[in-house]
mmCIF file of C-alpha atoms in Angstrom:
data_model
loop_
_atom_site.group_PDB
_atom_site.id
_atom_site.type_symbol
_atom_site.label_atom_id
_atom_site.label_comp_id
_atom_site.label_asym_id
_atom_site.label_seq_id
_atom_site.Cartn_x
_atom_site.Cartn_y
_atom_site.Cartn_z
ATOM 1 C CA MET M 1 0.204 -0.357 0.145
ATOM 2 C CA ALA M 2 2.393 1.821 -0.177
ATOM 3 C CA VAL M 3 2.306 5.779 -1.497
ATOM 4 C CA GLY M 4 4.195 6.653 -4.591
ATOM 5 C CA LEU M 5 6.837 4.794 -3.421
ATOM 6 C CA GLY M 6 8.175 2.905 -6.543
ATOM 7 C CA PRO M 7 11.300 1.014 -7.236
ATOM 8 C CA LEU M 8 14.739 2.049 -5.755
ATOM 9 C CA PRO M 9 15.979 4.532 -7.807
ATOM 10 C CA VAL M 10 19.895 4.213 -9.126
ATOM 11 C CA LEU M 11 22.059 3.370 -5.480
ATOM 12 C CA HIS M 12 25.893 4.706 -6.720
ATOM 13 C CA PRO M 13 28.870 2.669 -4.970
ATOM 14 C CA VAL M 14 30.710 4.896 -2.140
ATOM 15 C CA PRO M 15 34.387 3.772 -2.222
ATOM 16 C CA GLY M 16 35.327 2.587 0.649
ATOM 17 C CA PHE M 17 32.325 1.247 2.345
ATOM 18 C CA GLU M 18 30.890 -2.503 1.426
ATOM 19 C CA LEU M 19 27.930 -4.810 2.065
ATOM 20 C CA GLY M 20 26.961 -8.467 2.213
ATOM 21 C CA ILE M 21 24.231 -10.197 3.650
ATOM 22 C CA ALA M 22 23.035 -13.465 4.415
ATOM 23 C CA SER M 23 19.852 -15.405 6.146
ATOM 24 C CA ALA M 24 20.373 -16.893 9.507
ATOM 25 C CA GLY M 25 16.374 -17.958 9.670
ATOM 26 C CA ILE M 26 15.658 -15.354 12.830
ATOM 27 C CA LYS M 27 11.938 -15.287 12.152
ATOM 28 C CA ARG M 28 11.405 -16.958 9.158
ATOM 29 C CA PRO M 29 13.597 -19.476 6.706
ATOM 30 C CA GLY M 30 15.871 -18.089 3.843
ATOM 31 C CA ARG M 31 15.453 -14.345 4.337
ATOM 32 C CA LYS M 32 18.012 -12.365 4.357
ATOM 33 C CA ASP M 33 17.691 -10.982 7.252
ATOM 34 C CA VAL M 34 22.275 -10.252 8.142
ATOM 35 C CA VAL M 35 23.643 -7.308 6.356
ATOM 36 C CA VAL M 36 27.708 -6.552 7.097
ATOM 37 C CA MET M 37 29.356 -2.864 5.963
ATOM 38 C CA ARG M 38 32.217 -2.529 6.329
ATOM 39 C CA CYS M 39 34.680 0.794 6.527
ATOM 40 C CA ALA M 40 37.853 1.392 4.854
ATOM 41 C CA GLU M 41 40.330 2.143 7.559
ATOM 42 C CA GLY M 42 40.474 5.351 8.762
ATOM 43 C CA SER M 43 36.835 6.221 8.006
ATOM 44 C CA ARG M 44 34.979 8.402 10.758
ATOM 45 C CA VAL M 45 32.039 7.710 11.736
ATOM 46 C CA ALA M 46 28.693 9.520 13.140
ATOM 47 C CA GLY M 47 25.234 8.607 14.565
ATOM 48 C CA VAL M 48 21.955 10.230 16.924
ATOM 49 C CA THR M 49 20.071 7.134 18.944
ATOM 50 C CA THR M 50 17.264 6.470 20.182
ATOM 51 C CA THR M 51 15.610 8.662 23.336
ATOM 52 C CA ASN M 52 13.618 6.369 24.617
ATOM 53 C CA ALA M 53 14.635 5.521 28.241
ATOM 54 C CA PHE M 54 14.121 1.462 27.305
ATOM 55 C CA CYS M 55 16.838 1.255 24.565
ATOM 56 C CA ALA M 56 18.051 -1.623 23.283
ATOM 57 C CA ALA M 57 20.833 -3.122 24.207
ATOM 58 C CA PRO M 58 22.678 -2.552 20.447
ATOM 59 C CA VAL M 59 22.126 0.896 21.394
ATOM 60 C CA LEU M 60 23.556 0.964 24.207
ATOM 61 C CA ILE M 61 27.269 -0.553 22.497
ATOM 62 C CA THR M 62 26.897 1.790 19.279
ATOM 63 C CA ARG M 63 26.420 5.073 21.800
ATOM 64 C CA GLU M 64 29.654 3.678 23.442
ATOM 65 C CA ARG M 65 32.135 2.947 20.368
ATOM 66 C CA MET M 66 30.628 4.782 17.294
ATOM 67 C CA ALA M 67 34.066 6.837 18.597
ATOM 68 C CA GLY M 68 36.011 5.059 17.768
ATOM 69 C CA ASP M 69 37.378 3.233 15.064
ATOM 70 C CA VAL M 70 35.007 1.424 13.663
ATOM 71 C CA ARG M 71 35.553 -0.763 10.917
ATOM 72 C CA TYR M 72 31.029 -3.075 10.828
ATOM 73 C CA LEU M 73 28.497 -2.117 11.145
ATOM 74 C CA LEU M 74 25.836 -5.743 12.091
ATOM 75 C CA THR M 75 22.815 -5.519 11.651
ATOM 76 C CA ASN M 76 20.352 -8.241 12.056
ATOM 77 C CA THR M 77 16.527 -7.659 11.499
ATOM 78 C CA GLY M 78 13.125 -10.272 13.183
ATOM 79 C CA ASN M 79 15.478 -10.016 17.014
ATOM 80 C CA ALA M 80 14.952 -6.455 18.721
ATOM 81 C CA ASN M 81 17.298 -7.261 21.344
ATOM 82 C CA ALA M 82 15.587 -4.923 23.225
ATOM 83 C CA GLY M 83 14.067 -5.355 26.768
ATOM 84 C CA THR M 84 16.260 -7.860 27.344
ATOM 85 C CA GLY M 85 18.381 -6.474 30.439
ATOM 86 C CA ALA M 86 22.355 -7.896 31.139
ATOM 87 C CA GLY M 87 21.663 -11.030 29.054
ATOM 88 C CA GLY M 88 21.596 -9.083 26.024
ATOM 89 C CA LEU M 89 24.201 -6.719 26.770
ATOM 90 C CA ALA M 90 25.990 -9.711 26.353
ATOM 91 C CA ASN M 91 24.620 -11.450 22.986
ATOM 92 C CA ALA M 92 25.152 -8.256 21.747
ATOM 93 C CA ARG M 93 28.964 -7.860 22.360
ATOM 94 C CA ARG M 94 28.800 -11.523 21.286
ATOM 95 C CA THR M 95 28.120 -11.226 18.209
ATOM 96 C CA CYS M 96 30.224 -7.982 17.950
ATOM 97 C CA ALA M 97 33.197 -10.477 18.956
ATOM 98 C CA THR M 98 32.701 -12.834 16.939
ATOM 99 C CA LEU M 99 32.965 -11.030 13.810
ATOM 100 C CA ALA M 100 36.135 -9.146 15.043
ATOM 101 C CA ALA M 101 37.436 -12.631 15.522
ATOM 102 C CA LEU M 102 36.154 -13.791 11.527
ATOM 103 C CA THR M 103 38.104 -10.247 10.723
ATOM 104 C CA GLY M 104 41.714 -9.823 12.369
ATOM 105 C CA ALA M 105 39.355 -7.053 13.433
ATOM 106 C CA GLU M 106 39.043 -5.029 17.104
ATOM 107 C CA GLU M 107 35.305 -6.037 19.286
ATOM 108 C CA ASN M 108 34.890 -2.148 19.653
ATOM 109 C CA ALA M 109 35.132 -2.036 15.985
ATOM 110 C CA VAL M 110 31.991 -3.284 14.871
ATOM 111 C CA LEU M 111 29.171 -1.645 16.681
ATOM 112 C CA PRO M 112 26.218 -3.744 16.892
ATOM 113 C CA PHE M 113 21.875 -3.072 15.812
ATOM 114 C CA SER M 114 18.981 -4.935 15.685
ATOM 115 C CA THR M 115 14.904 -4.314 15.172
ATOM 116 C CA GLY M 116 11.985 -6.915 15.639
ATOM 117 C CA VAL M 117 10.367 -8.607 17.903
ATOM 118 C CA ILE M 118 10.821 -6.492 22.240
ATOM 119 C CA GLY M 119 12.271 -8.409 25.012
ATOM 120 C CA GLU M 120 13.011 -12.036 22.849
ATOM 121 C CA PRO M 121 17.091 -13.264 23.460
ATOM 122 C CA LEU M 122 19.105 -13.214 20.471
ATOM 123 C CA PRO M 123 19.156 -16.220 18.839
ATOM 124 C CA VAL M 124 23.285 -15.683 19.057
ATOM 125 C CA GLU M 125 24.092 -18.818 17.042
ATOM 126 C CA LYS M 126 22.118 -18.036 14.316
ATOM 127 C CA ILE M 127 23.715 -14.893 13.782
ATOM 128 C CA GLU M 128 26.997 -16.605 14.422
ATOM 129 C CA ALA M 129 26.950 -19.132 11.798
ATOM 130 C CA ALA M 130 25.397 -16.426 8.843
ATOM 131 C CA LEU M 131 28.019 -14.106 9.548
ATOM 132 C CA GLN M 132 30.654 -15.568 7.958
ATOM 133 C CA ALA M 133 28.605 -15.927 4.046
ATOM 134 C CA ALA M 134 27.730 -12.108 5.054
ATOM 135 C CA LEU M 135 31.145 -11.294 5.084
ATOM 136 C CA ASP M 136 31.806 -13.093 1.558
ATOM 137 C CA ASP M 137 28.861 -11.199 0.043
ATOM 138 C CA LEU M 138 30.951 -7.574 0.485
ATOM 139 C CA SER M 139 30.770 -5.205 -2.305
ATOM 140 C CA GLU M 140 30.485 -2.542 -3.040
ATOM 141 C CA ASP M 141 27.661 -2.665 -5.401
ATOM 142 C CA HIS M 142 25.069 -4.520 -2.716
ATOM 143 C CA TRP M 143 23.285 -0.859 -0.934
ATOM 144 C CA ALA M 144 20.215 -2.282 -3.128
ATOM 145 C CA GLU M 145 19.792 -5.932 -1.880
ATOM 146 C CA ALA M 146 21.392 -4.699 1.866
ATOM 147 C CA ALA M 147 17.905 -2.550 1.966
ATOM 148 C CA THR M 148 16.498 -5.706 1.826
ATOM 149 C CA GLY M 149 17.704 -6.736 3.541
ATOM 150 C CA ILE M 150 16.981 -4.512 7.019
ATOM 151 C CA MET M 151 13.298 -4.562 6.606
ATOM 152 C CA THR M 152 10.623 -5.227 8.952
ATOM 153 C CA THR M 153 7.332 -4.399 8.231
ATOM 154 C CA ASP M 154 8.443 -2.648 5.550
ATOM 155 C CA THR M 155 7.370 -3.698 1.572
ATOM 156 C CA LEU M 156 9.167 -1.970 -0.240
ATOM 157 C CA PRO M 157 13.250 -1.150 -0.338
ATOM 158 C CA LYS M 158 13.917 2.551 1.142
ATOM 159 C CA GLY M 159 16.824 4.131 -0.948
ATOM 160 C CA ALA M 160 17.965 7.212 -2.700
ATOM 161 C CA SER M 161 21.853 8.578 -3.910
ATOM 162 C CA ARG M 162 23.138 12.666 -5.056
ATOM 163 C CA GLN M 163 26.741 12.741 -6.355
ATOM 164 C CA PHE M 164 28.314 16.212 -6.862
ATOM 165 C CA GLN M 165 31.478 17.571 -8.723
ATOM 166 C CA HIS M 166 34.304 19.297 -7.274
ATOM 167 C CA GLU M 167 37.755 20.801 -8.323
ATOM 168 C CA GLY M 168 36.531 17.606 -10.704
ATOM 169 C CA VAL M 169 36.150 14.732 -7.541
ATOM 170 C CA THR M 170 32.696 13.471 -8.321
ATOM 171 C CA VAL M 171 31.450 13.120 -4.549
ATOM 172 C CA THR M 172 29.317 10.107 -3.639
ATOM 173 C CA VAL M 173 26.233 10.281 -0.090
ATOM 174 C CA THR M 174 24.365 7.302 -0.848
ATOM 175 C CA GLY M 175 21.703 5.712 1.863
ATOM 176 C CA ILE M 176 18.660 3.431 2.940
ATOM 177 C CA SER M 177 16.967 3.862 5.111
ATOM 178 C CA LYS M 178 13.891 1.154 7.198
ATOM 179 C CA GLY M 179 11.045 1.011 9.921
ATOM 180 C CA ALA M 180 6.997 1.532 8.206
ATOM 181 C CA GLY M 181 5.561 1.375 12.137
ATOM 182 C CA MET M 182 6.323 2.352 15.384
ATOM 183 C CA ILE M 183 7.619 4.927 14.067
ATOM 184 C CA ARG M 184 7.982 8.699 16.649
ATOM 185 C CA PRO M 185 12.097 8.973 15.772
ATOM 186 C CA ASN M 186 13.193 10.899 18.300
ATOM 187 C CA MET M 187 15.914 11.576 16.748
ATOM 188 C CA ALA M 188 15.907 9.333 13.963
ATOM 189 C CA THR M 189 14.218 6.091 12.553
ATOM 190 C CA MET M 190 14.442 3.284 13.162
ATOM 191 C CA LEU M 191 16.792 2.113 11.734
ATOM 192 C CA GLY M 192 19.461 4.190 8.829
ATOM 193 C CA TYR M 193 22.702 4.176 7.353
ATOM 194 C CA ILE M 194 23.526 6.727 4.616
ATOM 195 C CA ALA M 195 27.515 7.159 3.312
ATOM 196 C CA THR M 196 29.910 9.258 1.850
ATOM 197 C CA ASP M 197 33.658 9.187 0.217
ATOM 198 C CA ALA M 198 33.895 12.946 1.470
ATOM 199 C CA ARG M 199 36.479 13.351 4.090
ATOM 200 C CA VAL M 200 34.843 14.901 7.142
ATOM 201 C CA ALA M 201 36.123 15.641 10.678
ATOM 202 C CA ARG M 202 34.456 13.579 13.415
ATOM 203 C CA GLY M 203 33.044 16.572 14.501
ATOM 204 C CA VAL M 204 31.975 17.840 11.932
ATOM 205 C CA LEU M 205 29.662 14.573 10.379
ATOM 206 C CA GLN M 206 28.100 14.769 14.033
ATOM 207 C CA ASP M 207 26.653 18.154 14.505
ATOM 208 C CA LEU M 208 25.368 17.235 10.780
ATOM 209 C CA VAL M 209 24.438 14.148 10.922
ATOM 210 C CA ARG M 210 22.340 15.940 14.393
ATOM 211 C CA ASP M 211 21.257 18.661 11.292
ATOM 212 C CA ALA M 212 20.146 16.331 8.871
ATOM 213 C CA ALA M 213 18.268 13.619 10.995
ATOM 214 C CA ASN M 214 16.000 17.036 12.402
ATOM 215 C CA LYS M 215 15.044 18.341 9.782
ATOM 216 C CA SER M 216 14.214 14.261 7.757
ATOM 217 C CA PHE M 217 13.932 11.509 10.453
ATOM 218 C CA ASN M 218 12.414 14.311 13.556
ATOM 219 C CA ARG M 219 9.540 15.448 11.574
ATOM 220 C CA ILE M 220 7.803 12.233 9.926
ATOM 221 C CA THR M 221 5.602 10.313 12.400
ATOM 222 C CA ILE M 222 3.414 6.747 11.529
ATOM 223 C CA ASP M 223 2.252 6.197 14.968
ATOM 224 C CA GLY M 224 3.714 8.282 17.850
ATOM 225 C CA ASP M 225 5.287 5.829 19.416
ATOM 226 C CA THR M 226 8.916 6.105 19.644
ATOM 227 C CA SER M 227 10.867 2.955 19.217
ATOM 228 C CA THR M 228 13.231 0.624 21.193
ATOM 229 C CA ASN M 229 15.720 0.911 18.660
ATOM 230 C CA ASP M 230 16.302 4.131 16.873
ATOM 231 C CA CYS M 231 20.135 4.583 15.113
ATOM 232 C CA CYS M 232 21.022 6.798 12.538
ATOM 233 C CA MET M 233 24.204 6.437 11.229
ATOM 234 C CA LEU M 234 26.580 9.358 8.614
ATOM 235 C CA ILE M 235 29.521 7.275 7.811
ATOM 236 C CA ALA M 236 32.884 9.019 6.111
ATOM 237 C CA THR M 237 35.680 7.258 4.521
ATOM 238 C CA GLY M 238 37.422 9.832 3.022
ATOM 239 C CA GLN M 239 38.390 8.103 -0.500
ATOM 240 C CA ALA M 240 37.212 11.362 -2.548
ATOM 241 C CA ASN M 241 40.734 13.166 -3.558
ATOM 242 C CA LEU M 242 39.446 15.957 -1.171
ATOM 243 C CA PRO M 243 40.834 17.766 1.085
ATOM 244 C CA GLU M 244 39.373 16.991 4.461
ATOM 245 C CA ILE M 245 36.293 19.313 6.073
ATOM 246 C CA THR M 246 37.395 20.641 9.354
ATOM 247 C CA GLU M 247 34.347 23.188 9.733
ATOM 248 C CA ALA M 248 30.968 23.422 8.831
ATOM 249 C CA SER M 249 31.577 26.445 6.398
ATOM 250 C CA GLY M 250 33.097 27.029 2.039
ATOM 251 C CA GLU M 251 32.177 25.394 -0.976
ATOM 252 C CA LEU M 252 33.019 22.368 -0.795
ATOM 253 C CA PHE M 253 31.004 21.814 2.702
ATOM 254 C CA ALA M 254 28.232 23.124 1.705
ATOM 255 C CA LYS M 255 27.714 21.554 -1.918
ATOM 256 C CA LEU M 256 28.387 18.102 1.013
ATOM 257 C CA LYS M 257 25.231 19.447 3.609
ATOM 258 C CA GLN M 258 22.498 20.054 0.998
ATOM 259 C CA ALA M 259 23.978 15.950 -0.427
ATOM 260 C CA VAL M 260 23.719 14.110 2.550
ATOM 261 C CA PHE M 261 20.209 16.587 3.166
ATOM 262 C CA GLU M 262 18.874 15.100 0.267
ATOM 263 C CA VAL M 263 19.795 11.676 0.907
ATOM 264 C CA PHE M 264 17.992 12.081 4.497
ATOM 265 C CA MET M 265 14.930 13.312 3.506
ATOM 266 C CA ASP M 266 14.207 11.322 0.385
ATOM 267 C CA VAL M 267 14.604 8.618 2.186
ATOM 268 C CA ALA M 268 12.818 9.414 5.546
ATOM 269 C CA GLN M 269 10.146 10.036 3.824
ATOM 270 C CA ALA M 270 10.311 6.696 2.288
ATOM 271 C CA ILE M 271 9.461 5.979 5.188
ATOM 272 C CA VAL M 272 6.220 7.262 5.620
ATOM 273 C CA ARG M 273 4.913 6.883 1.947
ATOM 274 C CA ASP M 274 5.427 3.337 3.140
ATOM 275 C CA GLY M 275 4.119 3.167 6.776
ATOM 276 C CA GLU M 276 1.928 0.154 8.943
ATOM 277 C CA GLY M 277 -1.563 0.521 6.030
ATOM 278 C CA ALA M 278 -0.675 3.416 4.775
ATOM 279 C CA THR M 279 -3.080 5.169 2.215
ATOM 280 C CA LYS M 280 -2.429 9.070 1.800
ATOM 281 C CA PHE M 281 1.543 10.981 2.660
ATOM 282 C CA VAL M 282 0.095 13.579 4.896
ATOM 283 C CA THR M 283 1.832 16.882 4.713
ATOM 284 C CA VAL M 284 1.632 19.426 7.664
ATOM 285 C CA MET M 285 2.577 22.705 7.412
ATOM 286 C CA VAL M 286 2.108 24.881 10.033
ATOM 287 C CA ASN M 287 3.537 28.655 9.026
ATOM 288 C CA GLY M 288 2.959 31.887 11.512
ATOM 289 C CA GLY M 289 4.351 30.739 15.082
ATOM 290 C CA MET M 290 6.443 32.211 18.072
ATOM 291 C CA THR M 291 9.068 29.720 18.380
ATOM 292 C CA HIS M 292 9.292 26.125 16.405
ATOM 293 C CA GLN M 293 8.667 24.309 19.170
ATOM 294 C CA GLU M 294 4.965 25.642 19.795
ATOM 295 C CA CYS M 295 4.576 25.536 15.796
ATOM 296 C CA LEU M 296 5.901 21.180 16.128
ATOM 297 C CA ASP M 297 3.417 21.199 18.486
ATOM 298 C CA VAL M 298 0.596 22.265 16.255
ATOM 299 C CA GLY M 299 2.140 19.569 14.092
ATOM 300 C CA TYR M 300 2.310 16.920 15.884
ATOM 301 C CA ALA M 301 -1.211 17.190 17.393
ATOM 302 C CA VAL M 302 -3.045 16.846 14.038
ATOM 303 C CA ALA M 303 -0.279 14.177 13.477
ATOM 304 C CA HIS M 304 -0.859 12.375 15.095
ATOM 305 C CA SER M 305 -4.584 12.878 16.252
ATOM 306 C CA PRO M 306 -6.458 8.849 15.457
ATOM 307 C CA LEU M 307 -9.584 11.422 14.485
ATOM 308 C CA ILE M 308 -7.942 12.715 12.421
ATOM 309 C CA LYS M 309 -5.684 10.007 10.878
ATOM 310 C CA THR M 310 -8.934 8.137 10.323
ATOM 311 C CA ALA M 311 -11.000 11.049 8.750
ATOM 312 C CA LEU M 312 -7.837 10.729 6.541
ATOM 313 C CA PHE M 313 -8.809 7.380 5.386
ATOM 314 C CA ALA M 314 -11.760 7.624 4.599
ATOM 315 C CA SER M 315 -11.165 10.807 3.006
ATOM 316 C CA ASP M 316 -14.215 12.082 4.816
ATOM 317 C CA PRO M 317 -13.127 16.349 5.227
ATOM 318 C CA ASN M 318 -13.851 16.395 9.109
ATOM 319 C CA TRP M 319 -12.626 20.235 9.718
ATOM 320 C CA GLY M 320 -13.177 20.288 13.297
ATOM 321 C CA ARG M 321 -11.142 17.780 14.486
ATOM 322 C CA ILE M 322 -8.248 19.795 12.622
ATOM 323 C CA LEU M 323 -9.235 23.089 14.769
ATOM 324 C CA ALA M 324 -10.269 20.644 17.911
ATOM 325 C CA ALA M 325 -6.837 19.654 17.466
ATOM 326 C CA VAL M 326 -4.776 22.682 17.233
ATOM 327 C CA GLY M 327 -6.552 24.215 20.349
ATOM 328 C CA TYR M 328 -5.137 20.688 22.927
ATOM 329 C CA ALA M 329 -1.900 21.464 20.997
ATOM 330 C CA GLY M 330 -0.896 23.741 23.928
ATOM 331 C CA VAL M 331 -0.622 26.471 22.703
ATOM 332 C CA PRO M 332 -0.159 29.450 25.090
ATOM 333 C CA ASN M 333 -2.222 32.322 24.422
ATOM 334 C CA LEU M 334 -2.917 31.499 21.729
ATOM 335 C CA ASP M 335 -5.701 33.740 18.841
ATOM 336 C CA VAL M 336 -7.727 31.655 17.331
ATOM 337 C CA SER M 337 -9.437 34.749 15.928
ATOM 338 C CA LEU M 338 -6.118 34.899 13.509
ATOM 339 C CA ILE M 339 -6.000 31.208 12.899
ATOM 340 C CA ASP M 340 -6.390 29.820 9.307
ATOM 341 C CA VAL M 341 -6.612 26.527 7.394
ATOM 342 C CA PHE M 342 -6.020 25.093 4.756
ATOM 343 C CA LEU M 343 -6.309 22.011 2.616
ATOM 344 C CA GLY M 344 -4.449 21.203 -0.208
ATOM 345 C CA ASP M 345 -5.097 25.388 -1.022
ATOM 346 C CA VAL M 346 -8.835 25.312 -0.198
ATOM 347 C CA CYS M 347 -9.143 27.238 3.704
ATOM 348 C CA ILE M 348 -10.659 25.854 5.129
ATOM 349 C CA ALA M 349 -11.704 27.150 8.356
ATOM 350 C CA SER M 350 -10.492 31.154 9.113
ATOM 351 C CA GLN M 351 -10.973 33.904 12.193
ATOM 352 C CA GLY M 352 -12.616 30.642 14.345
ATOM 353 C CA GLY M 353 -14.878 29.449 12.587
ATOM 354 C CA ARG M 354 -16.016 27.909 9.201
ATOM 355 C CA SER M 355 -14.508 30.272 6.364
ATOM 356 C CA ALA M 356 -17.302 31.674 4.304
ATOM 357 C CA SER M 357 -16.143 30.413 1.171
ATOM 358 C CA TYR M 358 -15.707 26.927 1.802
ATOM 359 C CA THR M 359 -17.642 24.023 0.561
ATOM 360 C CA GLU M 360 -17.692 19.958 1.758
ATOM 361 C CA GLU M 361 -17.126 19.422 -1.884
ATOM 362 C CA GLN M 362 -13.928 21.304 -2.359
ATOM 363 C CA GLY M 363 -13.065 18.961 1.001
ATOM 364 C CA ALA M 364 -13.591 16.224 0.349
ATOM 365 C CA ALA M 365 -12.233 17.130 -3.641
ATOM 366 C CA VAL M 366 -8.710 17.235 -1.556
ATOM 367 C CA MET M 367 -9.470 14.441 0.926
ATOM 368 C CA ALA M 368 -9.908 12.112 -2.034
ATOM 369 C CA ARG M 369 -5.994 12.664 -3.585
ATOM 370 C CA GLU M 370 -3.195 10.126 -2.220
ATOM 371 C CA GLU M 371 -1.046 12.685 -1.111
ATOM 372 C CA ILE M 372 -2.777 15.209 1.041
ATOM 373 C CA THR M 373 -1.873 18.466 2.636
ATOM 374 C CA ILE M 374 -2.948 19.912 5.992
ATOM 375 C CA ARG M 375 -1.718 23.632 6.178
ATOM 376 C CA ILE M 376 -2.345 26.244 9.429
ATOM 377 C CA GLU M 377 -1.842 29.453 9.866
ATOM 378 C CA LEU M 378 -0.872 30.756 13.614
ATOM 379 C CA GLY M 379 -0.559 34.273 12.967
ATOM 380 C CA ARG M 380 1.906 35.006 15.554
ATOM 381 C CA GLY M 381 4.181 35.304 14.093
ATOM 382 C CA ASN M 382 7.340 33.796 11.672
ATOM 383 C CA CYS M 383 8.356 30.987 12.541
ATOM 384 C CA SER M 384 6.929 27.783 10.823
ATOM 385 C CA GLU M 385 8.108 23.617 10.592
ATOM 386 C CA THR M 386 6.274 20.900 8.195
ATOM 387 C CA ILE M 387 5.988 17.300 9.849
ATOM 388 C CA TRP M 388 4.791 14.257 6.997
ATOM 389 C CA THR M 389 2.526 11.483 8.470
ATOM 390 C CA THR M 390 -0.748 8.886 7.346
ATOM 391 C CA ASP M 391 -3.702 7.545 7.418
ATOM 392 C CA LEU M 392 -5.002 5.498 9.767
ATOM 393 C CA SER M 393 -6.304 2.994 7.947
ATOM 394 C CA HIS M 394 -7.480 -1.239 8.973
ATOM 395 C CA GLU M 395 -4.150 -2.684 7.415
ATOM 396 C CA TYR M 396 -2.702 -1.234 10.614
ATOM 397 C CA VAL M 397 -4.696 -2.677 13.339
ATOM 398 C CA ARG M 398 -4.100 -5.928 11.298
ATOM 399 C CA ILE M 399 -0.527 -5.868 10.639
ATOM 400 C CA ASN M 400 0.030 -4.565 14.236
ATOM 401 C CA ALA M 401 -2.505 -7.318 15.994
ATOM 402 C CA GLU M 402 -0.847 -10.206 14.014
ATOM 403 C CA TYR M 403 2.437 -8.582 14.426
ATOM 404 C CA ARG M 404 4.329 -12.053 16.415
ATOM 405 C CA THR M 405 1.949 -14.893 14.942
#
């Protein structure tokens, strides 16, 4: 039911970054569910992770290690290794140690990632048995295969790629993501991996991944649930024959930032387009706020409202539900007489009530579309924010009711 999401685009290889896929049969025999990624020696790795207090064991280990000399990223699907206590930490460390032993790398040079069912022990032996096959499969051309290998309830793989020229040198940025439900990432997404062959200082890279995530993965929501396993990693292999970017300024940094932001935005919006049971891709724009936070508060109130989301699924222009959500968003001293609300280009409410020009037929025509914009003009300042979300369908309930069966 993915909305406007088709086959993967061309995913350009990133020199110095290889991906290998294998089957451990964690949840289903024969499924490719283990992905190993190898970074060239000297690569820099930065990332953002979930703020969920029950964060998964691999998240804790990745936080400890990503500031070091990272050589491998190990991902399994089918099991989140979250809510598993000390045993989960030991199991995550064991898989990293096994991969390190197979490759000759330091154990701390391996970052673990998991996604799947929460609260079940990690099937370590199955993962260990698949590692050599994943290593044998390593290739810079395997982005598309890896995008499929990290999927859970996703219906389609998600990826994006950009290239730009600087002083005659081609620089590549390519990324993949996974996620379709349990999406209100309070940092990033379920899982996201973006790599570039640019040479970037660690501090600049960390700021870049944080800023890119805040404008993309931190602006999407499907069901308002923040996962225990959210991680988004940005890897710079340094293989492009260009000077190191040591500060967030200059022409090379500007070009890289644009490419990174575009890839982040593409793979983040792809998650919304593939939201569990989604039939609508919805943009919620909030303009005219006094602060960015109050714009986000209004946007998320609209995007998370079950009443609005079910009306979107039914293509019902029940605009009163939107007004109610704006009103309970918690914006202090909100003057409703200044607020205008639009469905697409149709003004549905103005000066505290129904717009004089609005007709039910106009609203129904907009709501019947697969892609809908809800625009809210607060009329109290100069700040703006945009959030992307979905409708809420019968299929979402079915998928999540049957997730463990």
